[in-house]
Coordinates of C-alpha atoms in Angstrom, one line a residue:
X1032 CA 4.0 -5.1 8.3
X1033 CA 6.6 -6.2 5.7
X1034 CA 9.5 -3.9 5.9
X1035 CA 10.8 -3.4 1.9
X1036 CA 14.0 -1.7 0.7
X1037 CA 14.7 -1.0 -2.9
X1038 CA 11.8 -3.1 -3.7
X1039 CA 12.5 -6.0 -1.7
X1040 CA 10.9 -7.3 1.1
X1041 CA 13.2 -8.7 3.5
X1042 CA 11.7 -8.1 7.0
X1043 CA 8.3 -9.3 8.5
X1044 CA 6.8 -7.9 11.7
X1045 CA 3.5 -9.6 13.1
X1046 CA 2.0 -8.2 16.1
X1047 CA -1.0 -9.1 18.2
X1048 CA -2.5 -6.7 20.9
X1049 CA -0.4 -3.7 21.5
X1050 CA -1.1 0.0 22.4
X1051 CA 1.9 1.6 20.6
X1052 CA 4.7 0.5 18.2
X1053 CA 7.7 2.6 17.7
X1054 CA 9.5 2.7 14.4
X1055 CA 12.7 4.0 14.1
X1056 CA 16.7 3.4 14.7
X1057 CA 16.7 3.6 18.4
X1058 CA 17.3 0.1 20.2
X1059 CA 13.8 1.1 21.9
X1060 CA 12.0 0.8 19.4
X1061 CA 9.5 -2.1 18.6
X1062 CA 10.3 -2.0 14.9
X1063 CA 14.0 -0.9 14.5
X1064 CA 15.7 0.0 11.2
X1065 CA 19.2 0.8 11.5
X1066 CA 19.9 3.6 9.2
X1067 CA 20.8 7.2 9.2
X1068 CA 18.4 8.4 7.2
X1069 CA 15.7 7.3 9.8
X1070 CA 15.3 9.2 13.0
X1071 CA 15.8 7.6 16.6
X1072 CA 12.0 7.6 17.0
X1073 CA 10.8 8.2 13.6
X1074 CA 7.0 7.3 14.1
X1075 CA 4.7 5.3 15.8
X1076 CA 1.5 3.5 15.7
X1077 CA -1.0 3.8 18.3
X1078 CA -4.0 1.1 18.8
X1079 CA -7.0 2.3 20.2
X1080 CA -10.8 0.5 20.1
X1081 CA -8.8 -2.0 17.4
X1082 CA -8.0 0.9 15.2
X1083 CA -4.7 2.1 14.3
X1084 CA -3.3 5.5 14.0
X1085 CA 0.2 6.2 12.4
X1086 CA 1.7 9.5 14.0
X1087 CA 5.1 11.3 12.9
X1088 CA 7.5 11.9 15.9
X1089 CA 9.0 15.1 14.4
X1090 CA 11.3 13.4 11.8
X1091 CA 13.4 15.2 9.9
X1092 CA 12.6 13.6 6.6
X1093 CA 8.9 13.0 7.3
X1094 CA 6.4 10.4 7.1
X1095 CA 4.6 9.6 4.0
X1096 CA 1.4 7.3 3.6
X1097 CA 0.3 6.4 0.1
X1098 CA 2.4 9.0 -1.4
X1099 CA 1.1 12.1 1.0
X1100 CA 3.1 13.5 3.7
X1101 CA 1.2 13.0 7.1
X1102 CA 1.6 14.2 10.9
X1103 CA -1.4 11.8 11.7
X1104 CA -3.1 8.9 9.6
X1105 CA -5.6 6.6 10.8
X1106 CA -4.5 3.4 9.0
X1107 CA -6.2 0.8 6.7
X1108 CA -5.2 -2.4 5.4
X1109 CA -2.9 -1.8 2.2
X1110 CA -1.7 1.5 3.2
X1111 CA 2.0 1.7 2.1
X1112 CA 3.9 3.7 4.6
X1113 CA 7.5 5.6 3.4
X1114 CA 10.2 6.6 5.8
X1115 CA 13.6 7.5 4.1
X1116 CA 14.6 4.7 1.6
X1117 CA 12.2 2.4 3.3
X1118 CA 8.6 1.3 2.9
X1119 CA 6.2 -0.5 5.2
X1120 CA 3.2 -2.3 3.8
X1121 CA 0.8 -2.4 6.3
X1122 CA -2.0 -5.0 6.6
X1123 CA -4.8 -5.4 9.0
X1124 CA -8.2 -6.7 9.6
X1125 CA -9.6 -3.8 11.5
X1126 CA -12.6 -1.5 10.3
X1127 CA -11.8 0.6 7.3
X1128 CA -12.0 4.4 8.6
X1129 CA -11.5 7.8 7.6
X1130 CA -7.9 8.4 7.1
X1131 CA -8.1 11.8 8.9
X1132 CA -4.6 13.5 9.8
X1133 CA -3.0 15.6 7.4
X1134 CA -3.1 19.3 8.6
X1135 CA -6.2 19.0 10.8
X1136 CA -6.0 18.5 14.2
X1137 CA -6.5 15.0 15.7
X1138 CA -9.9 14.6 17.5
X1139 CA -8.8 11.0 18.7
X1140 CA -9.8 7.4 16.9
X1141 CA -13.0 6.1 16.2
X1142 CA -14.0 3.4 18.9
X1143 CA -17.0 1.7 16.6
X1144 CA -17.6 -1.8 18.0
X1145 CA -17.0 -4.4 15.3
X1146 CA -16.2 -7.7 15.4
X1147 CA -13.1 -7.9 13.2
X1148 CA -14.2 -11.5 11.4
X1149 CA -17.5 -10.1 10.7
X1150 CA -15.8 -6.9 9.3
X1151 CA -13.4 -8.6 7.5
X1152 CA -16.1 -10.8 5.9
X1153 CA -18.0 -7.7 5.1
X1154 CA -14.9 -6.0 3.4
X1155 CA -14.2 -9.1 1.2
X1156 CA -18.1 -9.1 0.2
X1157 CA -18.1 -5.4 -0.8
X1158 CA -14.8 -6.0 -2.8
X1159 CA -16.3 -8.8 -4.7
X1160 CA -18.7 -6.3 -6.0
X1161 CA -15.8 -3.8 -7.3
X1162 CA -15.7 -4.8 -11.0
X1163 CA -12.5 -4.2 -13.2
X1164 CA -9.9 -5.4 -16.0
X1165 CA -7.0 -4.5 -18.0
X1166 CA -6.1 -4.8 -21.2
X1167 CA -2.8 -5.4 -22.0
X1168 CA -1.1 -3.5 -25.4
X1169 CA 2.3 -4.7 -24.5
X1170 CA 4.5 -6.8 -24.1
X1171 CA 1.9 -9.2 -25.2
X1172 CA -1.7 -8.6 -25.8
X1173 CA -4.3 -9.9 -23.5
X1174 CA -7.2 -9.3 -20.8
X1175 CA -6.7 -9.5 -17.2
X1176 CA -9.8 -9.6 -15.0
X1177 CA -8.8 -7.9 -11.6
X1178 CA -10.6 -10.3 -9.1
X1179 CA -7.6 -10.6 -6.6
X1180 CA -7.2 -7.6 -3.6
X1181 CA -3.9 -6.9 -4.9
X1182 CA -1.4 -7.3 -8.2
X1183 CA 2.4 -7.1 -7.9
X1184 CA 4.6 -5.6 -10.5
X1185 CA 8.7 -6.6 -10.2
X1186 CA 10.9 -9.1 -10.4
X1187 CA 9.6 -10.9 -7.1
X1188 CA 8.8 -14.5 -7.8
X1189 CA 5.1 -13.9 -6.6
X1190 CA 4.3 -10.9 -9.0
X1191 CA 1.7 -10.8 -11.4
X1192 CA 3.5 -8.7 -13.8
X1193 CA 7.2 -9.8 -14.0
X1194 CA 9.6 -6.9 -15.1
X1195 CA 12.7 -7.8 -17.0
X1196 CA 16.2 -6.6 -16.9
X1197 CA 19.0 -6.1 -14.4
X1198 CA 17.9 -2.6 -13.4
X1199 CA 14.5 -3.7 -12.6
X1200 CA 13.2 -3.6 -9.1
X1201 CA 12.1 -6.6 -7.5
X1202 CA 8.6 -4.7 -6.5
X1203 CA 7.9 -1.5 -8.6
X1204 CA 3.8 -1.3 -8.0
X1205 CA 1.1 -2.4 -6.1
X1206 CA -2.4 -2.5 -7.6
X1207 CA -5.1 -2.7 -4.8
X1208 CA -8.8 -3.7 -5.2
X1209 CA -10.7 -1.9 -2.2
X1210 CA -14.3 -1.1 -1.5
X1211 CA -14.3 2.3 -3.7
X1212 CA -12.4 0.9 -6.7
X1213 CA -8.7 0.5 -7.7
X1214 CA -5.5 2.5 -7.0
X1215 CA -2.1 1.8 -8.0
X1216 CA 1.1 2.9 -5.6
X1217 CA 4.6 3.2 -7.0
X1218 CA 6.9 1.4 -4.6
X1219 CA 10.0 1.7 -6.5
X1220 CA 12.9 3.3 -4.8
X1221 CA 13.1 6.3 -7.1
X1222 CA 8.8 6.5 -7.6
X1223 CA 9.3 6.4 -11.2
X1224 CA 7.8 3.8 -12.3
X1225 CA 4.2 4.3 -12.6
X1226 CA 2.8 6.7 -15.3
X1227 CA -0.9 7.0 -15.8
X1228 CA -1.8 8.8 -19.1
X1229 CA 1.6 9.9 -19.7
X1230 CA 2.2 11.5 -16.3
X1231 CA 4.1 10.0 -13.2
X1232 CA 2.1 9.4 -10.2
X1233 CA 3.3 8.1 -6.6
X1234 CA -0.3 7.2 -6.0
X1235 CA -3.6 7.2 -8.0
X1236 CA -7.0 5.9 -8.5
X1237 CA -7.8 4.4 -11.7
X1238 CA -10.6 5.8 -14.0
X1239 CA -12.2 4.2 -17.1
X1240 CA -10.2 4.1 -20.0
X1241 CA -6.7 5.2 -18.2
X1242 CA -3.6 4.1 -19.7
X1243 CA -1.0 2.4 -17.3
X1244 CA 2.5 2.2 -18.1
X1245 CA 4.9 0.1 -15.8
X1246 CA 8.3 -0.1 -17.4
X1247 CA 7.3 -2.5 -20.2
X1248 CA 3.9 -3.2 -19.3
X1249 CA 1.4 -0.7 -21.1
X1250 CA -2.2 -1.5 -20.0
X1251 CA -5.8 -0.2 -20.4
X1252 CA -7.9 0.0 -17.3
X1253 CA -11.6 -0.5 -17.7
X1254 CA -14.4 -0.9 -15.0
X1255 CA -16.8 -4.0 -15.2
X1256 CA -16.0 -7.4 -16.9
X1257 CA -14.7 -7.9 -20.4
X1258 CA -17.2 -8.4 -23.2
X1259 CA -18.5 -12.0 -23.1
X1260 CA -17.2 -12.5 -19.7
X1261 CA -19.7 -13.9 -16.8
X1262 CA -21.4 -10.9 -14.8

């Protein structure tokens, strides 16, 4: 898990086997965030059968995953957790599962037996079948074939789409390719960096001919591959 504040990654936590990870400002938490906007035990991640579920612990500010407030949520690789002013980028090679949670009662986590290495390869193979590209309209024209799992918008040195200006966040948005297509998440501190077809979005699936604006970048999304490119 990578902890992010104001778009800037500043702390990373790597865990092997565990049954429960608590996140909050208490000294008892495995992931401690010293901030008054965070509850003593804000939320926790419970491991069962190699899968992971996020559970809100009755926090005052709530727990948000991919822009949606949740009580329980089955976590998948690439999920973005927001608590207060902080964002947590969750990474996992565990099997992809239905998010569940929301307003539903918890029926327990799935316990499907899948070798992690085999599943990770199967997921990568599935992703490779998902094709898409962006046509840049500003600041410079061009075509970007989306052949990686994720793309970053920001001042971060590793960002594929660089943002300029002293007010630009180090990390404003993340474009993710998964087995179902492409989605973009606004991870800026004010959640005001991403506009799709003129409307502000925190988390949205991209559809054919969507116009995507992230600060100075204006792009048009298309499924498939550009004309003349290898299929």
